[in-house]
Coordinates of C-alpha atoms and ligand atoms in Angstrom, one line a residue:
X1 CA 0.0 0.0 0.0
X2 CA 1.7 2.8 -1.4
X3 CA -0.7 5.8 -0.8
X4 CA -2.5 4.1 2.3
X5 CA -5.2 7.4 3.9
X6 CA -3.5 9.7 1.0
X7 CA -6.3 11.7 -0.2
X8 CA -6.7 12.0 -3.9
X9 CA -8.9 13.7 -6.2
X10 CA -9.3 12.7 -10.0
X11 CA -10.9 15.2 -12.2
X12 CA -12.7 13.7 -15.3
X13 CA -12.6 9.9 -13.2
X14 CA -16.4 9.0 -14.1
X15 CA -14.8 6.9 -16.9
X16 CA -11.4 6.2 -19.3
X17 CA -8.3 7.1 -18.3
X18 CA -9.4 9.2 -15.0
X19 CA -11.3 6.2 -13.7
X20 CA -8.2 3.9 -14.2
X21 CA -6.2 6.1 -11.9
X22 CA -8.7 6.5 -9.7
X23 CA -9.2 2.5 -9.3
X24 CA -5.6 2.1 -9.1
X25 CA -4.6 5.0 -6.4
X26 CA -7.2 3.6 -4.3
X27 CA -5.7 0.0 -4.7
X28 CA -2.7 1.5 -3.0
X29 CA -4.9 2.7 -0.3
X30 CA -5.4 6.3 -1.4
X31 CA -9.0 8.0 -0.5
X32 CA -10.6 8.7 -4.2
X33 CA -12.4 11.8 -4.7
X34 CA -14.1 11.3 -8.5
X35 CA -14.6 14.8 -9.8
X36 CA -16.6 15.0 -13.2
X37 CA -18.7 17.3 -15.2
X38 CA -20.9 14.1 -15.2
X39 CA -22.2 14.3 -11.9
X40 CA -24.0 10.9 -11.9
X41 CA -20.9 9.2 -13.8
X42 CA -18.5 10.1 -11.0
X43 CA -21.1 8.9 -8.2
X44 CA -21.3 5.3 -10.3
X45 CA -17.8 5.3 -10.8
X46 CA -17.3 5.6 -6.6
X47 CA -19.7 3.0 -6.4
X48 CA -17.9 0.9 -8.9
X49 CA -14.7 1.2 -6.2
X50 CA -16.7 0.2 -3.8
X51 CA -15.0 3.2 -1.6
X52 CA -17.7 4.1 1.0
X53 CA -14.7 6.9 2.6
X54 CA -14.4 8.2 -0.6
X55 CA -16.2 11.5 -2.3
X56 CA -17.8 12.3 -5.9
X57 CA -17.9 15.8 -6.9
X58 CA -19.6 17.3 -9.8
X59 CA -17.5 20.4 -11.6
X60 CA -17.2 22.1 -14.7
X61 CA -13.3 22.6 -14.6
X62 CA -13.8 25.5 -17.1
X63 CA -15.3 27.8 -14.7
X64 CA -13.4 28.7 -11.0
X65 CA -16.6 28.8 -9.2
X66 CA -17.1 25.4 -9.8
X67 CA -13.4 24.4 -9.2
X68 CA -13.2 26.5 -6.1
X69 CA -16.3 25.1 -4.5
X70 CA -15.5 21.1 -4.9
X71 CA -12.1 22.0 -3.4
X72 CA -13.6 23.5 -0.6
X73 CA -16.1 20.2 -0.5
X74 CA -12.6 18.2 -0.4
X75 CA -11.2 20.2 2.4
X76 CA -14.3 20.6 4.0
X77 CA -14.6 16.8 4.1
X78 CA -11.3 15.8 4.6
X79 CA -9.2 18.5 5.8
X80 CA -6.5 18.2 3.2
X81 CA -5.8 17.1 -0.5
X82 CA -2.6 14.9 -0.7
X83 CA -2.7 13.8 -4.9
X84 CA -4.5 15.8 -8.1
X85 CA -4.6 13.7 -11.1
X86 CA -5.6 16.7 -13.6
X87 CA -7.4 14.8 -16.0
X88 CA -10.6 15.9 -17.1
X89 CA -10.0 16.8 -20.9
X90 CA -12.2 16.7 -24.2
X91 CA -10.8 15.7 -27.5
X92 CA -11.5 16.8 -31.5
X93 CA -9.8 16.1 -34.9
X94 CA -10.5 19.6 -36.6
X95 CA -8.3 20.1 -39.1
X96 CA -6.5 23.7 -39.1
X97 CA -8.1 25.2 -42.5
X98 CA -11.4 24.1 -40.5
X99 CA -11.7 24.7 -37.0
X100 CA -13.7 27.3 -35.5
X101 CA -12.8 29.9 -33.0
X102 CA -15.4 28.1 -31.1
X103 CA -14.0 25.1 -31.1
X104 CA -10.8 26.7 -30.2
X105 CA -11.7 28.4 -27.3
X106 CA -13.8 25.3 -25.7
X107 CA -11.1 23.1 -25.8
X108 CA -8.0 25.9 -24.2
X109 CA -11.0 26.4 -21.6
X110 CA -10.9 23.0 -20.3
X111 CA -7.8 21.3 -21.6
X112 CA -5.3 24.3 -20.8
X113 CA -7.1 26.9 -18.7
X114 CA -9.2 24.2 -16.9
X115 CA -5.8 22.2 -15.8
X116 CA -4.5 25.8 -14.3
X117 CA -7.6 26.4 -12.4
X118 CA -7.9 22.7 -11.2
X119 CA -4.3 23.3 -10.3
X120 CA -4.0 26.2 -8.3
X121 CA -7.1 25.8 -6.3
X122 CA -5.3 22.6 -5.1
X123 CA -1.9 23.7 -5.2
X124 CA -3.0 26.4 -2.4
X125 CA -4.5 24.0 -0.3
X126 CA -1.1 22.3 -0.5
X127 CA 1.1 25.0 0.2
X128 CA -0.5 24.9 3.2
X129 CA 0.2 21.4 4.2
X130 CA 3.9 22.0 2.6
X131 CA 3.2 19.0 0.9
X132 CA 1.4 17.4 -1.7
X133 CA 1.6 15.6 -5.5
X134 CA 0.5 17.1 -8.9
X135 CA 0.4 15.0 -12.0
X136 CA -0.7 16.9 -15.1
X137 CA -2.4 14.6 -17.6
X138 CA -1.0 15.9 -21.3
X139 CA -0.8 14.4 -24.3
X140 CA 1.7 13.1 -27.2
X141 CA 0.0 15.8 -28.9
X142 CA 1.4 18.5 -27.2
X143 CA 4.7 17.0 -28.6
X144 CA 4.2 16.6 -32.1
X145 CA 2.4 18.3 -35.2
X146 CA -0.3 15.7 -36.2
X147 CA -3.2 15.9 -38.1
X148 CA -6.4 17.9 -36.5
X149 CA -4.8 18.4 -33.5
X150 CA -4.4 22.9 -33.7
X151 CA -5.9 23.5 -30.5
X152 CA -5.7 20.4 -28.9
X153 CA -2.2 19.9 -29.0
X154 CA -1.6 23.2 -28.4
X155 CA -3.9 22.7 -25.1
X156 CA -1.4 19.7 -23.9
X157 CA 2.2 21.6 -24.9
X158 CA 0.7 24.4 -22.8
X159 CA -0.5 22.2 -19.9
X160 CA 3.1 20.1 -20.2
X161 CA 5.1 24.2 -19.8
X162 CA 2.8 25.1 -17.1
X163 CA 4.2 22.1 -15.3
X164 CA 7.6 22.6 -15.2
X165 CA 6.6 26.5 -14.1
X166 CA 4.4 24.8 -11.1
X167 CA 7.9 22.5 -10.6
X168 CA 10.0 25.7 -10.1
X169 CA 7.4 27.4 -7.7
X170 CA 6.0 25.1 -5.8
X171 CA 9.3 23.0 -4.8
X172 CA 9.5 25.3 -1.9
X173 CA 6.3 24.2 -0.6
X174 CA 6.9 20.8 -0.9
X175 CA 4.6 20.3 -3.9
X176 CA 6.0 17.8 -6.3
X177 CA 4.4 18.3 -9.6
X178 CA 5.1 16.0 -13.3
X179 CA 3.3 15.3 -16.3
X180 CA 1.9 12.2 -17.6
X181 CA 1.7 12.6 -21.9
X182 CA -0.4 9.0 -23.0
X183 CA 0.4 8.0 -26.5
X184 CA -3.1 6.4 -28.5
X185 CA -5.0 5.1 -25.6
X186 CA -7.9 3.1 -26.2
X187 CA -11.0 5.0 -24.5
X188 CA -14.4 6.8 -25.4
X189 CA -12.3 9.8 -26.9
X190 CA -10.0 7.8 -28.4
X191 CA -12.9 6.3 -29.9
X192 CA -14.7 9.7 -30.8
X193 CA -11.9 11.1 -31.6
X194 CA -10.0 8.2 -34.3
X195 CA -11.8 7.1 -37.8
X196 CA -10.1 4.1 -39.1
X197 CA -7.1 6.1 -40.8
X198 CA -6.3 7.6 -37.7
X199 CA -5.9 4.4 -35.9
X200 CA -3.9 3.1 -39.0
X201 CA -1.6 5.8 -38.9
X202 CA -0.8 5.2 -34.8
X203 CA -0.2 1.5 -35.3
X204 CA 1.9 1.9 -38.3
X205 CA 4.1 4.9 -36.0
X206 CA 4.0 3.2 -32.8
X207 CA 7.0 0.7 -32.5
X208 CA 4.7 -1.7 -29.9
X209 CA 2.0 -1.3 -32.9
X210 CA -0.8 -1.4 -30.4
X211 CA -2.6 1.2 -28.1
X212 CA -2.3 1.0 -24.9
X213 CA -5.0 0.8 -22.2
X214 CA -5.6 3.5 -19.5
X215 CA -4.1 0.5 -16.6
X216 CA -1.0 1.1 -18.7
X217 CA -1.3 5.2 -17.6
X218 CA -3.1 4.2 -14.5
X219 CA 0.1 2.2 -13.3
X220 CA 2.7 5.3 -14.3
X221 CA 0.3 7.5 -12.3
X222 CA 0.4 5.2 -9.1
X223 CA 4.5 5.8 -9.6
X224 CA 4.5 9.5 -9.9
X225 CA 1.6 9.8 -6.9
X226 CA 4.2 7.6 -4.4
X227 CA 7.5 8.4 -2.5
X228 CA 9.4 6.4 -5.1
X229 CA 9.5 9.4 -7.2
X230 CA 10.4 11.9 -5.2
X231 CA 13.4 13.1 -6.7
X232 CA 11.6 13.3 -10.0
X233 CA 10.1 16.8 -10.5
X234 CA 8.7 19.0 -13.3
X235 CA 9.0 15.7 -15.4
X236 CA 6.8 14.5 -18.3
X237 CA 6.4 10.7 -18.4
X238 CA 5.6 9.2 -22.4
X239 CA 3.4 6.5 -22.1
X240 CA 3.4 5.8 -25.1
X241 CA 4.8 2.7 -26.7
X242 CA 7.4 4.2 -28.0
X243 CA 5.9 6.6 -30.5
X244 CA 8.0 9.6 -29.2
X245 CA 11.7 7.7 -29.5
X246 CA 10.5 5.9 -32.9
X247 CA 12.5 7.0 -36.4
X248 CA 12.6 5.3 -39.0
X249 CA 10.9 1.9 -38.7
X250 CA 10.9 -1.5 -40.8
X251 CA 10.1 -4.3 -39.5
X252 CA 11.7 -6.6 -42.1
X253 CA 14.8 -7.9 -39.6
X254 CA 17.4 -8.3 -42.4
X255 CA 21.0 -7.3 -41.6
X256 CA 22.5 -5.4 -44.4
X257 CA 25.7 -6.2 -44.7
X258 CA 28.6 -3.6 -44.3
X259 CA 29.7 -2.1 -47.6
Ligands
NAD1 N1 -7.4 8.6 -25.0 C1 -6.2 9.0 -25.5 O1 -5.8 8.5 -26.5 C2 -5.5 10.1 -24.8 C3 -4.2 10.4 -25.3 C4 -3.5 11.4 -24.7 C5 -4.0 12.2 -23.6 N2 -5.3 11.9 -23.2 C6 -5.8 12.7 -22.1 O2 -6.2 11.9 -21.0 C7 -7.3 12.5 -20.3 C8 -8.5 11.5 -20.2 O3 -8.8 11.1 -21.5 P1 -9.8 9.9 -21.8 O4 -9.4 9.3 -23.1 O5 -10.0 9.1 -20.6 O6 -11.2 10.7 -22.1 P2 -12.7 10.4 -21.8 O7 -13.5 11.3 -22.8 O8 -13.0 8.9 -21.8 O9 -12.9 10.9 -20.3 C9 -12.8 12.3 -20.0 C10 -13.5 12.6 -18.8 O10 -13.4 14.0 -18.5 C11 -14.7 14.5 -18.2 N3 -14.8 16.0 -18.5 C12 -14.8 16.5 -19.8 N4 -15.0 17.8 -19.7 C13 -15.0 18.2 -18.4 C14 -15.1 19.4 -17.7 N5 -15.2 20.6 -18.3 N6 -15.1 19.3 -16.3 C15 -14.9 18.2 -15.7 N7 -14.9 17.0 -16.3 C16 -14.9 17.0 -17.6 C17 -15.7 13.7 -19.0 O11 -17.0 13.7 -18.5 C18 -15.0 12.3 -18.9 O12 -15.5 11.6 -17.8 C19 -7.7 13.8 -21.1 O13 -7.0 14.9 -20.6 C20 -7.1 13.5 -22.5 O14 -6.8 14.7 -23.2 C21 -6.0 10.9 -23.7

């Protein structure tokens, strides 16, 4: 039991990856708070844990009255917040020539803007303790140019910055703060989000030609929310199977000999 009594709050747990983590923190005896704009969805997902100490929290991470009052439901309940798992994100595949300003906007609101408010409400309540864990859910998106991805990935390299800013502030309060940036990861976005193309293009560019699930991100996020990484600060973690490192890639295994 690696978090045992740690209270831990997932935004966007009611399902995918967020629900993964918030399974697998509370295997390691963490206190799950499930914190969705789907009200009902985090309240099944709690059940789902089986967590009867735990907390489900509607909020709209968009706007800070929201954010501010389910952190003050978390401290009001618990007294402290030990782990945020800033997760709660929405996904599109608007090409650039095509996406509105609307589209835009909605998805810096919660992706990027949502993460900082999310953040700093919690981040404060840590200070005070001097202590506590933030991991930053990005995006290999945020890394690299692909298709559709204008204000999406833009969201994520934002969000993956604002981390290693939080890293240099908040190290004097004790507040150890990384990023997780998932690869293709099979979940209801992922299947929003990917027409058949897509998914052909991330199996031919990803060396482990699969996706990976979200107990694949689930189990990095266990790591980064334990003691065993606390030397490792204002990080970002590539789940990914490998499609950041990968080059050129054939798959034939013939040696060519020297010339
Ligand atoms: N699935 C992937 O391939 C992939 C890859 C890289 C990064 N990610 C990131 O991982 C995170 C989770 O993705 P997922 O695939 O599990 O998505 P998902 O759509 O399955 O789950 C997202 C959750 O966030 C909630 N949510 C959406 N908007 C919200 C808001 N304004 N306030 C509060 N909650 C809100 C949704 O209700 C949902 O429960 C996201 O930040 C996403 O960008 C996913």
């Amino acid at each position: 039991m690696k978090l045992q009594g740690k209270i831990a709050l997932v935004t966007g747990g009611a399902r995918g990856i967020g629900l993964s983590i918030a399974k697998a923190l509370a295997a390691e005896g963490a206190v799950p708070v499930i914190a969705d704009i789907n009200e009902a969805g985090a309240r099944d997902a709690l059940v789902k844990l089986d967590r009867q100490d735990g907390l489900a929290v509607g909020v709209n991470v968009a706007e800070q009255a929201s954010v501010e009052a389910m952190v003050g439901a978390i401290v009001g309940r618990y007294g402290r917040l030990d782990i945020l798992v800033n997760n709660a994100g929405i996904g599109g595949n608007t090409p650039f020539l095509d996406i509105t300003s609307e589209e835009w906007n909605r998805t810096i609101a919660i992706n990027l803007t949502g993460a900082f408010l999310v953040a700093q409400a919690c981040a404060r309540e840590m200070a005070k303790q001097r202590s506590g864990k933030v991991i930053n859910i990005a995006s290999l998106s945020g890394q690299r140019g692909g298709h559709g991805r204008a204000a999406y990935g833009s969201a994520k390299a934002g969000l993956e910055l604002l981390t290693k800013v939080m890293a240099v502030e908040l190290a004097e309060f004790g507040i150890n703060v990384n990023n997780i940036a998932p690869g293709a990861i099979e979940t209801e976005m992922a299947k929003y989000a990917h027409d058949q193309a897509t998914r052909a293009a991330y199996n031919y560019l990803i060396p482990m030609t699969r996706y990976g699930t979200p107990e694949e991100i689930a189990d990095a996020a266990v790591f980064l929310c334990s003691d065993e990484s606390r030397y490792v600060h204002g990080h970002t973690l590539n789940v990914d199977g490998g499609f950041r490192a990968a080059g050129l890639m054939f798959r034939s295994g013939k040696a060519t000999p020297l010339a």
